[in-house]
PDB file of C-alpha atoms and ligand atoms in Angstrom:
ATOM      1  CA  MET O   1       0.000   0.000   0.000  1.00 78.00           C
ATOM      2  CA  PHE O   2       2.856   2.393   0.826  1.00 87.00           C
ATOM      3  CA  LYS O   3       6.033   3.107  -1.102  1.00 89.00           C
ATOM      4  CA  LYS O   4       8.818   0.825   0.131  1.00 88.00           C
ATOM      5  CA  ASP O   5      11.088   3.754   0.953  1.00 91.00           C
ATOM      6  CA  LEU O   6       8.406   5.742   2.801  1.00 95.00           C
ATOM      7  CA  LEU O   7      10.328   5.671   6.079  1.00 96.00           C
ATOM      8  CA  LYS O   8      13.863   5.880   4.685  1.00 95.00           C
ATOM      9  CA  ASN O   9      16.137   7.896   7.001  1.00 95.00           C
ATOM     10  CA  LYS O  10      13.512   7.789   9.758  1.00 98.00           C
ATOM     11  CA  ARG O  11      14.595   6.486  13.145  1.00 98.00           C
ATOM     12  CA  ILE O  12      11.842   4.905  15.182  1.00 98.00           C
ATOM     13  CA  LEU O  13      11.807   3.448  18.696  1.00 98.00           C
ATOM     14  CA  VAL O  14       9.230   0.792  19.499  1.00 98.00           C
ATOM     15  CA  THR O  15       9.132  -0.217  23.160  1.00 98.00           C
ATOM     16  CA  GLY O  16       8.373  -3.897  23.593  1.00 98.00           C
ATOM     17  CA  GLY O  17       9.301  -4.277  19.933  1.00 98.00           C
ATOM     18  CA  GLY O  18      10.655  -7.811  20.236  1.00 97.00           C
ATOM     19  CA  THR O  19       7.338  -9.648  20.349  1.00 96.00           C
ATOM     20  CA  GLY O  20       3.625  -9.554  19.553  1.00 94.00           C
ATOM     21  CA  LEU O  21       2.055  -6.348  18.342  1.00 94.00           C
ATOM     22  CA  GLY O  22       5.351  -4.466  18.795  1.00 97.00           C
ATOM     23  CA  LYS O  23       7.158  -6.870  16.510  1.00 97.00           C
ATOM     24  CA  GLU O  24       4.422  -6.587  13.883  1.00 96.00           C
ATOM     25  CA  MET O  25       4.750  -2.811  13.836  1.00 97.00           C
ATOM     26  CA  VAL O  26       8.540  -2.956  13.770  1.00 98.00           C
ATOM     27  CA  SER O  27       8.376  -5.347  10.812  1.00 98.00           C
ATOM     28  CA  HIS O  28       6.254  -2.941   8.797  1.00 97.00           C
ATOM     29  CA  TYR O  29       8.487   0.010   9.639  1.00 98.00           C
ATOM     30  CA  ALA O  30      11.508  -2.062   8.605  1.00 97.00           C
ATOM     31  CA  GLU O  31       9.793  -3.066   5.375  1.00 97.00           C
ATOM     32  CA  HIS O  32       9.375   0.616   4.564  1.00 97.00           C
ATOM     33  CA  GLY O  33      13.011   1.484   5.163  1.00 96.00           C
ATOM     34  CA  ALA O  34      13.122   2.841   8.721  1.00 98.00           C
ATOM     35  CA  GLU O  35      16.055   2.386  11.091  1.00 98.00           C
ATOM     36  CA  LEU O  36      14.671   0.744  14.220  1.00 98.00           C
ATOM     37  CA  TYR O  37      15.329   0.778  17.916  1.00 98.00           C
ATOM     38  CA  ILE O  38      13.644  -1.912  19.984  1.00 98.00           C
ATOM     39  CA  CYS O  39      13.805  -2.459  23.728  1.00 98.00           C
ATOM     40  CA  GLY O  40      12.209  -4.843  26.173  1.00 98.00           C
ATOM     41  CA  ARG O  41      12.934  -7.031  29.160  1.00 97.00           C
ATOM     42  CA  ARG O  42      14.162 -10.146  27.332  1.00 97.00           C
ATOM     43  CA  LEU O  43      17.398 -10.027  25.377  1.00 98.00           C
ATOM     44  CA  ASN O  44      16.797 -13.274  23.482  1.00 98.00           C
ATOM     45  CA  VAL O  45      13.555 -12.164  21.821  1.00 97.00           C
ATOM     46  CA  LEU O  46      14.974  -8.730  20.990  1.00 98.00           C
ATOM     47  CA  GLU O  47      18.026 -10.283  19.382  1.00 98.00           C
ATOM     48  CA  GLU O  48      15.940 -12.802  17.469  1.00 98.00           C
ATOM     49  CA  THR O  49      13.615 -10.121  16.099  1.00 98.00           C
ATOM     50  CA  ALA O  50      16.484  -7.791  15.216  1.00 98.00           C
ATOM     51  CA  ASN O  51      18.347 -10.516  13.323  1.00 98.00           C
ATOM     52  CA  GLU O  52      15.217 -11.668  11.529  1.00 97.00           C
ATOM     53  CA  LEU O  53      14.361  -8.166  10.332  1.00 97.00           C
ATOM     54  CA  LYS O  54      17.909  -7.235   9.402  1.00 95.00           C
ATOM     55  CA  GLU O  55      18.094 -10.299   7.201  1.00 96.00           C
ATOM     56  CA  LYS O  56      14.653  -9.832   5.672  1.00 96.00           C
ATOM     57  CA  PHE O  57      14.702  -6.088   5.029  1.00 95.00           C
ATOM     58  CA  ASN O  58      18.397  -5.189   5.106  1.00 94.00           C
ATOM     59  CA  THR O  59      17.772  -2.386   7.578  1.00 94.00           C
ATOM     60  CA  LYS O  60      19.395  -1.434  10.877  1.00 96.00           C
ATOM     61  CA  VAL O  61      17.666  -2.757  13.993  1.00 98.00           C
ATOM     62  CA  HIS O  62      19.279  -1.773  17.297  1.00 98.00           C
ATOM     63  CA  PHE O  63      18.202  -3.629  20.414  1.00 98.00           C
ATOM     64  CA  GLU O  64      18.788  -3.274  24.140  1.00 98.00           C
ATOM     65  CA  THR O  65      17.182  -4.632  27.280  1.00 98.00           C
ATOM     66  CA  LEU O  66      15.235  -2.043  29.213  1.00 98.00           C
ATOM     67  CA  ASP O  67      12.598  -2.166  31.919  1.00 98.00           C
ATOM     68  CA  ILE O  68      10.645   1.032  31.336  1.00 98.00           C
ATOM     69  CA  ARG O  69       9.747   1.160  35.045  1.00 98.00           C
ATOM     70  CA  ALA O  70      13.308   2.281  35.823  1.00 98.00           C
ATOM     71  CA  SER O  71      13.218   5.998  35.080  1.00 98.00           C
ATOM     72  CA  LYS O  72      16.985   6.566  35.230  1.00 98.00           C
ATOM     73  CA  ASP O  73      17.630   3.611  32.903  1.00 98.00           C
ATOM     74  CA  VAL O  74      15.008   5.006  30.535  1.00 98.00           C
ATOM     75  CA  ASP O  75      16.633   8.415  30.384  1.00 98.00           C
ATOM     76  CA  ASP O  76      20.120   6.936  29.959  1.00 98.00           C
ATOM     77  CA  TYR O  77      18.844   4.737  27.115  1.00 98.00           C
ATOM     78  CA  ILE O  78      17.180   7.639  25.312  1.00 98.00           C
ATOM     79  CA  GLU O  79      20.322   9.733  25.806  1.00 98.00           C
ATOM     80  CA  ARG O  80      22.419   7.007  24.154  1.00 98.00           C
ATOM     81  CA  ILE O  81      20.030   6.864  21.195  1.00 98.00           C
ATOM     82  CA  PHE O  82      20.039  10.636  20.696  1.00 98.00           C
ATOM     83  CA  GLU O  83      23.842  10.698  20.864  1.00 97.00           C
ATOM     84  CA  GLU O  84      23.726   8.651  17.651  1.00 95.00           C
ATOM     85  CA  GLY O  85      21.108  10.992  16.181  1.00 96.00           C
ATOM     86  CA  PRO O  86      17.557  12.142  16.933  1.00 98.00           C
ATOM     87  CA  LEU O  87      14.633   9.788  16.793  1.00 98.00           C
ATOM     88  CA  ASP O  88      11.762  10.669  14.462  1.00 98.00           C
ATOM     89  CA  GLY O  89       9.152   8.408  15.970  1.00 98.00           C
ATOM     90  CA  LEU O  90       8.251   6.701  19.211  1.00 99.00           C
ATOM     91  CA  VAL O  91       5.737   3.897  19.636  1.00 98.00           C
ATOM     92  CA  ASN O  92       4.697   3.313  23.232  1.00 98.00           C
ATOM     93  CA  ASN O  93       3.867  -0.351  22.922  1.00 98.00           C
ATOM     94  CA  ALA O  94       5.450  -1.960  26.012  1.00 98.00           C
ATOM     95  CA  ALA O  95       2.828  -2.975  28.549  1.00 97.00           C
ATOM     96  CA  GLY O  96       2.057  -5.492  31.234  1.00 96.00           C
ATOM     97  CA  ASN O  97      -1.205  -7.057  32.208  1.00 95.00           C
ATOM     98  CA  PHE O  98      -2.720 -10.007  33.983  1.00 93.00           C
ATOM     99  CA  ILE O  99      -6.265 -11.090  34.513  1.00 95.00           C
ATOM    100  CA  SER O 100      -7.341 -11.162  38.145  1.00 97.00           C
ATOM    101  CA  PRO O 101     -10.440 -10.517  40.236  1.00 98.00           C
ATOM    102  CA  THR O 102      -9.792  -7.050  41.614  1.00 98.00           C
ATOM    103  CA  LYS O 103     -10.588  -8.129  45.178  1.00 98.00           C
ATOM    104  CA  ASP O 104      -7.652 -10.562  45.029  1.00 98.00           C
ATOM    105  CA  LEU O 105      -5.092  -8.011  43.810  1.00 98.00           C
ATOM    106  CA  SER O 106      -2.323  -7.013  46.195  1.00 98.00           C
ATOM    107  CA  HIS O 107      -1.059  -3.450  46.111  1.00 98.00           C
ATOM    108  CA  LYS O 108       2.158  -4.837  44.695  1.00 98.00           C
ATOM    109  CA  GLY O 109       0.182  -6.479  41.908  1.00 98.00           C
ATOM    110  CA  PHE O 110      -1.528  -3.209  41.097  1.00 98.00           C
ATOM    111  CA  ASP O 111       1.831  -1.433  41.128  1.00 98.00           C
ATOM    112  CA  ALA O 112       3.409  -4.027  38.819  1.00 98.00           C
ATOM    113  CA  ILE O 113       0.992  -3.035  36.057  1.00 98.00           C
ATOM    114  CA  ALA O 114       0.689   0.674  36.844  1.00 98.00           C
ATOM    115  CA  ASN O 115       4.464   1.073  37.057  1.00 98.00           C
ATOM    116  CA  ILE O 116       4.915  -0.382  33.592  1.00 98.00           C
ATOM    117  CA  VAL O 117       1.953   1.044  31.715  1.00 98.00           C
ATOM    118  CA  PHE O 118       1.259   4.368  33.440  1.00 98.00           C
ATOM    119  CA  HIS O 119       4.649   5.434  34.832  1.00 98.00           C
ATOM    120  CA  GLY O 120       6.955   3.720  32.347  1.00 98.00           C
ATOM    121  CA  THR O 121       5.179   5.075  29.299  1.00 98.00           C
ATOM    122  CA  PHE O 122       5.381   8.571  30.725  1.00 98.00           C
ATOM    123  CA  TYR O 123       9.119   8.213  31.453  1.00 98.00           C
ATOM    124  CA  ILE O 124       9.832   7.260  27.840  1.00 98.00           C
ATOM    125  CA  THR O 125       7.539   9.894  26.361  1.00 99.00           C
ATOM    126  CA  HIS O 126       8.964  12.633  28.560  1.00 98.00           C
ATOM    127  CA  SER O 127      12.530  11.629  27.851  1.00 98.00           C
ATOM    128  CA  VAL O 128      12.051  11.623  24.071  1.00 98.00           C
ATOM    129  CA  GLY O 129       9.744  14.660  23.901  1.00 98.00           C
ATOM    130  CA  ARG O 130      12.036  16.815  26.040  1.00 98.00           C
ATOM    131  CA  ARG O 131      14.923  16.172  23.648  1.00 98.00           C
ATOM    132  CA  TRP O 132      12.793  16.948  20.582  1.00 98.00           C
ATOM    133  CA  ILE O 133      11.702  20.232  22.120  1.00 98.00           C
ATOM    134  CA  GLU O 134      15.257  21.189  23.164  1.00 98.00           C
ATOM    135  CA  SER O 135      16.655  20.473  19.682  1.00 97.00           C
ATOM    136  CA  GLY O 136      13.686  21.742  17.663  1.00 98.00           C
ATOM    137  CA  HIS O 137      13.393  18.333  15.975  1.00 98.00           C
ATOM    138  CA  LYS O 138       9.890  17.336  14.945  1.00 98.00           C
ATOM    139  CA  GLY O 139       8.573  13.952  15.975  1.00 98.00           C
ATOM    140  CA  SER O 140       5.624  11.643  16.205  1.00 98.00           C
ATOM    141  CA  ILE O 141       4.408   9.562  19.130  1.00 98.00           C
ATOM    142  CA  ILE O 142       1.889   6.745  18.988  1.00 98.00           C
ATOM    143  CA  SER O 143       0.730   5.051  22.174  1.00 98.00           C
ATOM    144  CA  ILE O 144      -1.124   1.751  22.282  1.00 98.00           C
ATOM    145  CA  LEU O 145      -4.311   1.953  24.315  1.00 98.00           C
ATOM    146  CA  THR O 146      -7.065  -0.633  24.702  1.00 95.00           C
ATOM    147  CA  THR O 147     -10.771  -0.374  24.011  1.00 94.00           C
ATOM    148  CA  TRP O 148     -11.502  -0.687  27.724  1.00 92.00           C
ATOM    149  CA  VAL O 149     -10.347   2.930  28.120  1.00 96.00           C
ATOM    150  CA  TRP O 150     -13.894   3.765  27.005  1.00 96.00           C
ATOM    151  CA  THR O 151     -15.830   0.704  28.065  1.00 95.00           C
ATOM    152  CA  GLY O 152     -14.061  -0.262  31.258  1.00 95.00           C
ATOM    153  CA  SER O 153     -13.379  -3.961  31.741  1.00 95.00           C
ATOM    154  CA  PRO O 154     -13.679  -6.295  34.702  1.00 97.00           C
ATOM    155  CA  TYR O 155     -10.632  -8.250  35.913  1.00 97.00           C
ATOM    156  CA  VAL O 156      -8.073  -5.908  34.308  1.00 97.00           C
ATOM    157  CA  VAL O 157      -8.620  -2.804  36.427  1.00 98.00           C
ATOM    158  CA  PRO O 158      -4.934  -1.772  36.818  1.00 98.00           C
ATOM    159  CA  SER O 159      -4.521  -1.942  33.047  1.00 97.00           C
ATOM    160  CA  ALA O 160      -7.803  -0.153  32.329  1.00 97.00           C
ATOM    161  CA  MET O 161      -6.905   2.632  34.775  1.00 98.00           C
ATOM    162  CA  SER O 162      -3.363   2.985  33.448  1.00 98.00           C
ATOM    163  CA  LYS O 163      -4.369   2.955  29.787  1.00 98.00           C
ATOM    164  CA  SER O 164      -6.994   5.606  30.558  1.00 98.00           C
ATOM    165  CA  GLY O 165      -4.160   7.710  31.946  1.00 98.00           C
ATOM    166  CA  LEU O 166      -2.287   7.272  28.678  1.00 98.00           C
ATOM    167  CA  ASN O 167      -5.350   8.427  26.803  1.00 98.00           C
ATOM    168  CA  ALA O 168      -5.345  11.593  28.928  1.00 98.00           C
ATOM    169  CA  MET O 169      -1.606  11.970  28.321  1.00 98.00           C
ATOM    170  CA  THR O 170      -2.153  11.685  24.565  1.00 98.00           C
ATOM    171  CA  GLN O 171      -4.883  14.314  24.466  1.00 98.00           C
ATOM    172  CA  SER O 172      -2.967  16.637  26.784  1.00 98.00           C
ATOM    173  CA  LEU O 173       0.379  16.391  25.008  1.00 98.00           C
ATOM    174  CA  ALA O 174      -1.193  16.658  21.554  1.00 98.00           C
ATOM    175  CA  ALA O 175      -2.345  20.120  22.641  1.00 98.00           C
ATOM    176  CA  GLU O 176       0.783  21.037  24.610  1.00 98.00           C
ATOM    177  CA  TRP O 177       3.401  19.784  22.151  1.00 98.00           C
ATOM    178  CA  GLY O 178       1.650  20.500  18.846  1.00 98.00           C
ATOM    179  CA  LYS O 179       3.394  23.857  18.699  1.00 98.00           C
ATOM    180  CA  TYR O 180       6.757  22.046  18.710  1.00 98.00           C
ATOM    181  CA  ASN O 181       5.748  19.957  15.684  1.00 98.00           C
ATOM    182  CA  ILE O 182       5.320  16.882  17.834  1.00 98.00           C
ATOM    183  CA  LYS O 183       2.318  14.785  16.871  1.00 98.00           C
ATOM    184  CA  VAL O 184       0.855  12.744  19.703  1.00 98.00           C
ATOM    185  CA  ASN O 185      -1.659  10.039  18.813  1.00 98.00           C
ATOM    186  CA  ALA O 186      -2.926   6.752  20.145  1.00 98.00           C
ATOM    187  CA  ILE O 187      -4.555   3.658  18.741  1.00 97.00           C
ATOM    188  CA  ALA O 188      -6.724   1.252  20.679  1.00 96.00           C
ATOM    189  CA  PRO O 189      -6.736  -2.268  19.315  1.00 89.00           C
ATOM    190  CA  GLY O 190      -9.205  -4.779  20.683  1.00 80.00           C
ATOM    191  CA  PRO O 191      -7.949  -8.124  21.940  1.00 77.00           C
ATOM    192  CA  PHE O 192      -6.073 -10.360  19.526  1.00 75.00           C
ATOM    193  CA  PRO O 193      -4.160 -13.509  20.206  1.00 80.00           C
ATOM    194  CA  THR O 194      -0.472 -12.714  20.603  1.00 78.00           C
ATOM    195  CA  LYS O 195       1.615 -15.019  22.793  1.00 77.00           C
ATOM    196  CA  GLY O 196       2.010 -12.333  25.514  1.00 73.00           C
ATOM    197  CA  ALA O 197      -1.669 -11.468  25.690  1.00 71.00           C
ATOM    198  CA  TRP O 198      -2.841 -15.052  25.802  1.00 71.00           C
TER     199      TRP O 198
HETATM  200  C1  HXC H 201      -2.588 -11.684  40.486  1.00 51.46           C
HETATM  201  C2  HXC H 201      -0.341 -11.211  40.185  1.00 51.46           C
HETATM  202  C3  HXC H 201      -0.315 -11.955  38.973  1.00 51.46           C
HETATM  203  C4  HXC H 201      -1.538 -12.560  38.552  1.00 51.46           C
HETATM  204  C5  HXC H 201       1.663 -11.136  39.310  1.00 51.46           C
HETATM  205  N1  HXC H 201       0.899 -10.739  40.346  1.00 51.46           N
HETATM  206  N2  HXC H 201       0.936 -11.877  38.435  1.00 51.46           N
HETATM  207  N3  HXC H 201      -1.462 -11.078  40.934  1.00 51.46           N
HETATM  208  N4  HXC H 201      -2.637 -12.390  39.321  1.00 51.46           N
HETATM  209  N5  HXC H 201      -1.619 -13.264  37.420  1.00 51.46           N
HETATM  210  C6  HXC H 201       1.331  -9.975  41.491  1.00 51.46           C
HETATM  211  C7  HXC H 201       2.300 -10.811  42.302  1.00 51.46           C
HETATM  212  O1  HXC H 201       1.612 -11.686  43.157  1.00 51.46           O
HETATM  213  C8  HXC H 201       3.079  -9.749  43.068  1.00 51.46           C
HETATM  214  O2  HXC H 201       2.383  -9.276  44.195  1.00 51.46           O
HETATM  215  C9  HXC H 201       3.112  -8.587  42.074  1.00 51.46           C
HETATM  216  O3  HXC H 201       2.053  -8.821  41.123  1.00 51.46           O
HETATM  217  C10 HXC H 201       4.405  -8.522  41.326  1.00 51.46           C
HETATM  218  O4  HXC H 201       4.617  -9.794  40.724  1.00 51.46           O
HETATM  219  P1  HXC H 201       5.949 -10.112  39.932  1.00 51.46           P
HETATM  220  O5  HXC H 201       5.787 -11.400  39.196  1.00 51.46           O
HETATM  221  O6  HXC H 201       7.127  -9.938  40.841  1.00 51.46           O
HETATM  222  O7  HXC H 201       5.916  -8.895  38.917  1.00 51.46           O
HETATM  223  P2  HXC H 201       6.825  -8.528  37.741  1.00 51.46           P
HETATM  224  O8  HXC H 201       8.039  -9.420  37.655  1.00 51.46           O
HETATM  225  O9  HXC H 201       7.020  -7.094  37.835  1.00 51.46           O
HETATM  226  O10 HXC H 201       5.926  -8.892  36.464  1.00 51.46           O
HETATM  227  C11 HXC H 201       4.653  -8.358  36.300  1.00 51.46           C
HETATM  228  C12 HXC H 201       4.223  -8.609  34.850  1.00 51.46           C
HETATM  229  C13 HXC H 201       4.187 -10.140  34.650  1.00 51.46           C
HETATM  230  C14 HXC H 201       5.186  -7.961  33.922  1.00 51.46           C
HETATM  231  C15 HXC H 201       2.888  -8.004  34.597  1.00 51.46           C
HETATM  232  O11 HXC H 201       3.052 -10.639  35.274  1.00 51.46           O
HETATM  233  C16 HXC H 201       4.206 -10.569  33.234  1.00 51.46           C
HETATM  234  O12 HXC H 201       5.286 -10.779  32.700  1.00 51.46           O
HETATM  235  N6  HXC H 201       3.029 -10.794  32.608  1.00 51.46           N
HETATM  236  C17 HXC H 201       2.940 -11.469  31.304  1.00 51.46           C
HETATM  237  C18 HXC H 201       3.329 -10.598  30.167  1.00 51.46           C
HETATM  238  C19 HXC H 201       2.343  -9.518  29.948  1.00 51.46           C
HETATM  239  O13 HXC H 201       2.176  -8.660  30.757  1.00 51.46           O
HETATM  240  N7  HXC H 201       1.630  -9.635  28.824  1.00 51.46           N
HETATM  241  C20 HXC H 201       0.594  -8.715  28.568  1.00 51.46           C
HETATM  242  C21 HXC H 201       0.902  -7.883  27.420  1.00 51.46           C
HETATM  243  S1  HXC H 201      -0.185  -6.438  27.337  1.00 51.46           S
HETATM  244  P3  HXC H 201       2.582  -9.893  45.698  1.00 51.46           P
HETATM  245  O14 HXC H 201       1.847  -8.941  46.567  1.00 51.46           O
HETATM  246  O15 HXC H 201       1.983 -11.251  45.644  1.00 51.46           O
HETATM  247  O16 HXC H 201       4.058  -9.922  45.948  1.00 51.46           O
HETATM  248  C22 HXC H 201      -1.707  -7.023  27.076  1.00 51.46           C
HETATM  249  C23 HXC H 201      -2.773  -6.033  26.720  1.00 51.46           C
HETATM  250  C24 HXC H 201      -3.980  -6.798  26.271  1.00 51.46           C
HETATM  251  O17 HXC H 201      -1.961  -8.135  27.157  1.00 51.46           O
HETATM  252  C25 HXC H 201      -5.015  -5.849  25.775  1.00 51.46           C
HETATM  253  C26 HXC H 201      -6.167  -6.563  25.107  1.00 51.46           C
HETATM  254  C27 HXC H 201      -7.287  -5.622  24.686  1.00 51.46           C
END
């Protein structure tokens, strides 16, 4: 549908890009000529995906382990990327979720999800956006939401609450950062059977 070189010379970071939906998006960006950065918690899947895409599309795919809950690690990682050159795009795809009756959740369980989805996504977004604003470089951010932002959903309350926060972040930053030529959007896929989700 798109020209194969549509994303040539574009540098895009996809968090959680080693598996599932993240990997699908990374594959399409690679197919259209982008240079990719992928991060996640598991080195083996990142390496596998990077090698697969490099071979298939002859494009650069950089990978590094990162837990987006660790704010200092996030900022150091983004700093290292920008030292090589500015990003053009960020996809906030990394997430965590488990299905549990809310009455059985411990506070630690709630935090495990909220720290990844709500806090971690902000850390990345802030770290990238701040550098775009400082350098006057334009950029585009896409965050992955879920349909339960609007419908609510039983048994996934920490995720539903955190993703709703990301929806508010998207609307707020689209208004606040538009003047810096930073586009902030989100997409909300319904459930589909990736290995992580199932
Ligand atoms: C209840 C649970 C639990 C579960 C963990 N906890 N799993 N509580 N039900 N299934 C609780 C633990 O008991 C503990 O609290 C606390 O959470 C922290 O647990 P850890 O295992 O130490 O957490 P951590 O290592 O940080 O890992 C959390 C996690 C992990 C990343 C969310 O569970 C995980 O890897 N999940 C599978 C991968 C994943 O998240 N896939 C989803 C992709 S996104 P206590 O108090 O007991 O110590 C997705 C979106 C779908 O699926 C959208 C569809 C529309």
